[in-house]
Amino acid sequence: MADQPQTMPAVVNRAGGPVDNPDSLVDALVPAPAAPTGRDLLVEVRAVSVNPVDVKVRASGNRAQKDRILGWDASGVVLAAGPETNLFRVGDEVYYAGSLDRPGSDAARQLVDERIVGSKPTSLSHVEAAALPLTGITAWEALFDKLRLTTESTGTLLVLGAAGGVGSILIQLTKVLTGVKVIATASRPESRAWAEQLGADVVVDHSDPDLAQRILDAAPGGVDYVFSAHSRGRIPLFTQVLRPFGQIVAIDDERDLDFYALKDKSISWHWEFMFTRPRHSWDLTAQHDGLDRIAELVDDGRIRTTLTRTLAPLDATRLREAHRIVEAGHMIGKVVVAADE
């Protein structure tokens, strides 16, 4: 690439702690990525989304005390491709969630392994597409790798935190690709309306003191599956509402859980962590395939973007605002930061 720049604009994280710390997110000029090697793509980033993982990593102590580029959702255009690539070419529009172990997407350009990249839905803008990769992969792996649902699957799935980023895509995938009934939890009127729009069969208020009974009213024999983004204090609920041999898949970081309480009903617990594949180089192409399948579903009009708020341009001020929104814990759908206004 003859026009490869030596530096590029990026937003870097210099210190952990609160988002209002001036060093938490800083505009900077950083060395531009080198020409891609192996199966890497060099992508011009057009839009990024902010997820809870961005917030957690930003707030954590920066032990190396080096500028680090966050960002684990992006949509953009391939500028160059490594010599071993075979899935994409220069000029292709792509979307992806990246890896925890490499510089992130909060920059003008990024290197990413093509095996965890999907073709951007042609019917979506880069802003609309950037809302989908991380949550889409998480939902896909939770439903089809962990719970092993198929088009023939029936029963009932309880989705906790249904209006959030993962819940918003997981409801849609469940309804279009399986025969499973969805009971979603949401408390605010706008959250309930959002879950219903996405296809939830029943929406219950997770702040209801009689939540277990509300769930059992909708699934008298107990639910078959639970998706949990908020597991703290929920084990007693799970033991009440899950049928024997039911299954739970969780994505949160709660450590102190009484798993033994699940034994009486032989309830299975699965962890879903979408960075497992890139971190351990395990069956990487499965994420490419999942993202391509999600793109097909979008372009066929069967599912929709979960974008609900857009900020621009891609700088420290807008990213700080997006982090605040996500950190508040009341986000419906996804917030995206566009590279250009």
Coordinates of C-alpha atoms in Angstrom, one line a residue:
M1 CA 0.0 0.0 0.0
A2 CA 1.8 3.0 -1.3
D3 CA -0.3 5.5 0.6
Q4 CA 0.0 3.7 4.0
P5 CA 0.1 6.5 6.6
Q6 CA 2.6 6.5 9.5
T7 CA 0.0 7.7 12.0
M8 CA -3.7 7.7 12.5
P9 CA -6.3 9.3 14.8
A10 CA -7.6 7.1 17.6
V11 CA -9.2 7.3 21.0
V12 CA -7.0 5.8 23.6
N13 CA -7.5 4.7 27.2
R14 CA -4.7 5.8 29.5
A15 CA -6.1 5.2 33.0
G16 CA -8.8 3.2 34.6
G17 CA -11.6 4.4 36.8
P18 CA -14.5 6.7 36.2
V19 CA -15.4 7.7 32.7
D20 CA -15.0 11.4 33.7
N21 CA -11.3 10.9 34.4
P22 CA -9.7 13.0 31.6
D23 CA -7.3 10.1 30.9
S24 CA -10.1 7.5 30.5
L25 CA -10.6 8.3 26.9
V26 CA -8.2 10.6 25.0
D27 CA -8.0 11.8 21.4
A28 CA -4.5 10.9 20.1
L29 CA -2.4 10.3 17.0
V30 CA -1.0 6.8 17.2
P31 CA 1.1 4.6 14.9
A32 CA -1.0 3.3 12.0
P33 CA -1.2 -0.5 11.6
A34 CA 1.4 -2.1 9.4
A35 CA 0.4 -3.8 6.1
P36 CA -1.7 -6.9 6.9
T37 CA 0.0 -10.3 7.0
G38 CA -1.3 -13.9 7.1
R39 CA -5.1 -13.9 7.2
D40 CA -5.4 -10.3 8.5
L41 CA -7.5 -7.6 6.9
L42 CA -6.8 -3.9 7.3
V43 CA -10.1 -2.2 7.7
E44 CA -11.1 1.5 7.5
V45 CA -13.4 1.9 10.4
R46 CA -16.7 3.7 9.6
A47 CA -18.7 3.1 12.8
V48 CA -18.3 1.4 16.2
S49 CA -20.6 0.4 18.9
V50 CA -20.1 0.5 22.7
N51 CA -20.8 -2.5 24.8
P52 CA -20.5 -3.4 28.5
V53 CA -17.1 -4.9 27.8
D54 CA -15.8 -1.5 26.6
V55 CA -17.0 0.0 29.9
K56 CA -15.4 -2.8 32.0
V57 CA -12.0 -2.7 30.3
R58 CA -11.9 1.1 30.4
A59 CA -12.8 1.2 34.1
S60 CA -10.3 -1.5 35.0
G61 CA -6.7 -0.6 36.1
N62 CA -4.4 -0.1 33.1
R63 CA -1.6 -2.1 34.5
A64 CA 0.7 -1.7 31.6
Q65 CA 0.3 2.1 31.8
K66 CA 0.3 2.3 28.0
D67 CA -2.2 3.8 25.7
R68 CA -4.6 1.2 24.6
I69 CA -7.3 1.3 21.9
L70 CA -10.6 -0.1 23.0
G71 CA -13.6 -1.0 20.9
W72 CA -15.2 -4.4 20.1
D73 CA -17.7 -3.7 17.4
A74 CA -17.1 -2.2 14.0
S75 CA -18.3 -1.8 10.5
G76 CA -16.0 -0.6 7.7
V77 CA -14.3 -1.2 4.4
V78 CA -11.3 -3.5 3.6
L79 CA -8.3 -1.4 2.6
A80 CA -5.8 -4.3 2.3
A81 CA -5.8 -8.1 2.7
G82 CA -3.0 -10.4 3.9
P83 CA -1.5 -12.9 1.5
E84 CA -3.3 -15.9 3.0
T85 CA -6.8 -14.4 3.0
N86 CA -9.5 -16.0 0.9
L87 CA -12.8 -14.7 2.3
F88 CA -12.5 -10.9 1.5
R89 CA -11.0 -8.5 -1.0
V90 CA -10.1 -4.9 -1.0
G91 CA -13.2 -2.7 -1.1
D92 CA -15.5 -5.2 0.6
E93 CA -17.8 -3.9 3.3
V94 CA -17.4 -5.8 6.5
Y95 CA -18.5 -6.0 10.2
Y96 CA -17.0 -7.7 13.2
A97 CA -16.4 -7.7 16.9
G98 CA -12.6 -8.2 17.0
S99 CA -10.5 -9.7 19.7
L100 CA -9.7 -8.7 23.3
D101 CA -6.0 -9.4 22.7
R102 CA -5.5 -6.9 19.8
P103 CA -5.9 -3.1 19.4
G104 CA -9.6 -2.2 19.1
S105 CA -11.8 -0.4 16.7
D106 CA -11.9 3.1 18.3
A107 CA -9.5 4.2 15.6
A108 CA -9.4 5.1 11.9
R109 CA -7.9 1.8 10.9
Q110 CA -7.7 -1.7 12.4
L111 CA -6.2 -5.1 11.7
V112 CA -8.5 -8.1 12.2
D113 CA -8.4 -11.8 11.3
E114 CA -10.8 -12.4 8.4
R115 CA -12.1 -15.6 10.1
I116 CA -14.0 -13.5 12.7
V117 CA -15.3 -11.0 10.1
G118 CA -18.6 -11.1 8.3
S119 CA -19.9 -9.4 5.1
K120 CA -21.8 -6.3 6.2
P121 CA -25.6 -6.6 5.5
T122 CA -26.1 -4.8 2.2
S123 CA -29.4 -3.3 3.3
L124 CA -27.8 -1.6 6.3
S125 CA -25.6 1.5 6.7
H126 CA -22.3 1.1 8.5
V127 CA -23.9 2.7 11.5
E128 CA -26.8 0.3 11.5
A129 CA -24.5 -2.7 11.0
A130 CA -22.0 -1.7 13.8
A131 CA -24.7 -2.4 16.3
L132 CA -24.8 -6.1 15.6
P133 CA -21.6 -8.1 15.6
L134 CA -20.7 -8.6 19.3
T135 CA -24.3 -9.1 20.5
G136 CA -25.1 -11.1 17.4
I137 CA -22.3 -13.5 17.9
T138 CA -23.1 -13.8 21.6
A139 CA -26.7 -14.6 20.9
W140 CA -25.9 -17.0 18.1
E141 CA -23.4 -19.0 20.2
A142 CA -25.7 -19.0 23.2
L143 CA -28.7 -20.3 21.3
F144 CA -27.0 -22.7 18.8
D145 CA -23.7 -23.7 20.3
K146 CA -24.7 -23.9 24.0
L147 CA -28.5 -24.6 24.1
R148 CA -28.2 -26.4 20.8
L149 CA -31.5 -25.1 19.5
T150 CA -32.6 -26.0 16.0
T151 CA -35.4 -25.2 13.6
E152 CA -37.2 -28.2 15.2
S153 CA -36.8 -27.0 18.8
T154 CA -39.9 -26.1 20.9
G155 CA -40.5 -25.2 24.5
T156 CA -40.0 -21.9 26.3
L157 CA -37.1 -19.6 26.7
L158 CA -36.9 -17.0 29.5
V159 CA -34.8 -13.9 28.4
L160 CA -33.6 -11.8 31.3
G161 CA -32.6 -8.3 30.4
A162 CA -34.5 -8.6 27.1
A163 CA -34.2 -4.9 26.0
G164 CA -30.4 -4.9 26.2
G165 CA -28.1 -5.4 23.3
V166 CA -27.8 -9.2 23.4
G167 CA -31.4 -9.7 24.4
S168 CA -32.6 -7.6 21.5
I169 CA -31.0 -9.8 18.9
L170 CA -31.5 -13.1 20.8
I171 CA -35.2 -12.6 20.8
Q172 CA -35.3 -12.1 17.1
L173 CA -33.0 -15.1 16.3
T174 CA -35.1 -17.4 18.5
K175 CA -38.3 -16.4 16.9
V176 CA -37.1 -16.7 13.2
L177 CA -34.9 -19.8 13.5
T178 CA -36.7 -22.0 16.1
G179 CA -40.1 -22.9 17.3
V180 CA -39.4 -21.8 20.9
K181 CA -41.7 -19.4 22.8
V182 CA -40.0 -16.3 24.3
I183 CA -40.8 -14.9 27.7
A184 CA -38.9 -11.6 28.1
T185 CA -38.3 -9.5 31.2
A186 CA -38.4 -5.7 31.1
S187 CA -39.6 -3.2 33.6
R188 CA -40.0 0.2 31.9
P189 CA -42.9 0.8 29.4
E190 CA -40.4 1.6 26.7
S191 CA -38.4 -1.5 27.4
R192 CA -41.5 -3.7 27.4
A193 CA -42.7 -2.1 24.1
W194 CA -39.2 -2.8 22.5
A195 CA -39.2 -6.4 23.5
E196 CA -42.7 -6.9 22.1
Q197 CA -41.7 -5.2 18.8
L198 CA -38.8 -7.6 18.5
G199 CA -41.2 -10.6 18.8
A200 CA -41.3 -11.6 22.4
D201 CA -44.5 -13.7 23.0
V202 CA -44.9 -12.6 26.6
V203 CA -43.2 -9.7 28.5
V204 CA -43.1 -9.7 32.3
D205 CA -41.7 -7.1 34.8
H206 CA -38.5 -8.3 36.4
S207 CA -39.1 -5.9 39.3
D208 CA -42.4 -7.6 40.1
P209 CA -42.1 -9.3 43.6
D210 CA -44.2 -12.1 42.2
L211 CA -41.9 -12.5 39.1
A212 CA -41.7 -16.3 39.5
Q213 CA -45.5 -16.7 39.4
R214 CA -45.8 -14.3 36.4
I215 CA -43.3 -16.6 34.5
L216 CA -45.1 -19.7 35.6
D217 CA -48.4 -18.2 34.5
A218 CA -47.0 -17.9 31.0
A219 CA -45.2 -21.4 31.2
P220 CA -47.2 -23.5 33.6
G221 CA -44.9 -26.5 33.4
G222 CA -41.8 -24.4 33.8
V223 CA -39.5 -22.9 31.2
D224 CA -37.1 -25.1 29.3
Y225 CA -34.3 -22.5 28.8
V226 CA -33.0 -19.3 30.5
F227 CA -30.8 -16.7 29.0
S228 CA -29.3 -14.5 31.7
A229 CA -27.4 -11.2 31.4
H230 CA -28.1 -10.5 35.1
S231 CA -27.6 -13.6 37.3
R232 CA -26.9 -12.1 40.7
G233 CA -29.4 -13.2 43.2
R234 CA -31.4 -15.1 40.5
I235 CA -30.5 -18.8 41.4
P236 CA -33.7 -19.1 43.6
L237 CA -35.7 -17.8 40.7
F238 CA -34.1 -20.2 38.3
T239 CA -34.8 -23.2 40.5
Q240 CA -38.5 -22.1 40.8
V241 CA -39.2 -21.5 37.1
L242 CA -37.1 -24.0 35.3
R243 CA -38.4 -27.5 34.6
P244 CA -36.3 -30.5 35.5
F245 CA -33.3 -30.9 33.1
G246 CA -33.7 -27.3 32.0
Q247 CA -30.8 -25.2 30.8
I248 CA -29.3 -21.8 31.6
V249 CA -26.8 -19.8 29.5
A250 CA -25.3 -16.8 31.1
I251 CA -23.1 -14.0 29.8
D252 CA -22.4 -11.9 32.9
D253 CA -19.4 -11.9 35.3
E254 CA -21.1 -12.9 38.5
R255 CA -18.8 -15.2 40.5
D256 CA -20.7 -16.0 43.7
L257 CA -23.5 -18.3 42.5
D258 CA -24.9 -21.3 44.3
F259 CA -24.7 -23.8 41.5
Y260 CA -25.3 -26.7 43.9
A261 CA -28.9 -25.4 44.2
L262 CA -29.5 -26.4 40.6
K263 CA -28.6 -30.1 41.2
D264 CA -32.0 -31.2 42.5
K265 CA -33.6 -30.5 39.1
S266 CA -30.5 -31.5 37.1
I267 CA -30.4 -28.0 35.7
S268 CA -27.4 -27.3 33.3
W269 CA -25.4 -24.1 33.4
H270 CA -23.5 -22.8 30.4
W271 CA -21.2 -19.8 30.1
E272 CA -21.1 -17.9 26.8
F273 CA -18.1 -15.6 26.2
M274 CA -17.9 -14.6 22.5
F275 CA -14.1 -13.8 22.8
T276 CA -13.3 -17.5 23.6
R277 CA -12.8 -18.3 19.9
P278 CA -10.4 -15.5 19.0
R279 CA -8.6 -15.7 22.4
H280 CA -7.9 -19.4 22.0
S281 CA -7.8 -19.6 18.2
W282 CA -10.6 -22.1 18.3
D283 CA -12.8 -22.7 15.2
L284 CA -12.5 -19.1 14.2
T285 CA -14.4 -19.4 11.0
A286 CA -17.6 -20.2 13.0
Q287 CA -17.8 -16.5 13.8
H288 CA -17.5 -15.5 10.2
D289 CA -20.2 -18.0 9.3
G290 CA -22.5 -16.7 12.1
L291 CA -22.1 -13.1 11.1
D292 CA -22.8 -14.0 7.4
R293 CA -25.9 -15.8 8.4
I294 CA -27.1 -12.9 10.5
A295 CA -26.4 -10.6 7.5
E296 CA -28.6 -12.8 5.3
L297 CA -31.4 -12.7 7.9
V298 CA -31.2 -8.9 8.0
D299 CA -31.2 -8.6 4.2
D300 CA -34.1 -11.0 3.9
G301 CA -36.1 -8.7 6.3
R302 CA -36.4 -11.4 8.9
I303 CA -34.5 -9.6 11.7
R304 CA -33.5 -5.9 12.1
T305 CA -30.7 -3.8 13.5
T306 CA -30.8 -3.1 17.2
L307 CA -29.5 0.4 16.8
T308 CA -31.4 3.0 18.8
R309 CA -29.0 5.9 19.2
T310 CA -26.2 7.4 17.1
L311 CA -23.4 9.8 18.0
A312 CA -20.8 11.4 15.8
P313 CA -18.0 11.9 15.0
L314 CA -15.7 9.1 16.4
D315 CA -13.8 11.0 19.1
A316 CA -13.2 11.0 22.8
T317 CA -16.1 13.3 23.6
R318 CA -18.7 11.1 21.8
L319 CA -17.2 7.8 23.0
R320 CA -17.3 9.2 26.6
E321 CA -21.0 10.0 26.1
A322 CA -21.6 6.5 24.8
H323 CA -19.8 4.9 27.7
R324 CA -21.9 6.9 30.1
I325 CA -25.1 5.7 28.4
V326 CA -24.0 2.0 28.6
E327 CA -22.7 2.3 32.1
A328 CA -26.0 3.7 33.4
G329 CA -27.5 0.3 32.7
H330 CA -30.8 1.5 31.1
M331 CA -29.9 1.2 27.5
I332 CA -32.5 -0.1 25.1
G333 CA -30.8 -1.7 22.1
K334 CA -27.4 -0.3 21.0
V335 CA -25.6 3.0 20.8
V336 CA -23.3 3.5 17.8
V337 CA -20.6 6.2 17.2
A338 CA -20.1 7.0 13.5
A339 CA -16.7 8.0 12.2
D340 CA -18.2 11.0 10.3
E341 CA -21.0 13.4 11.1

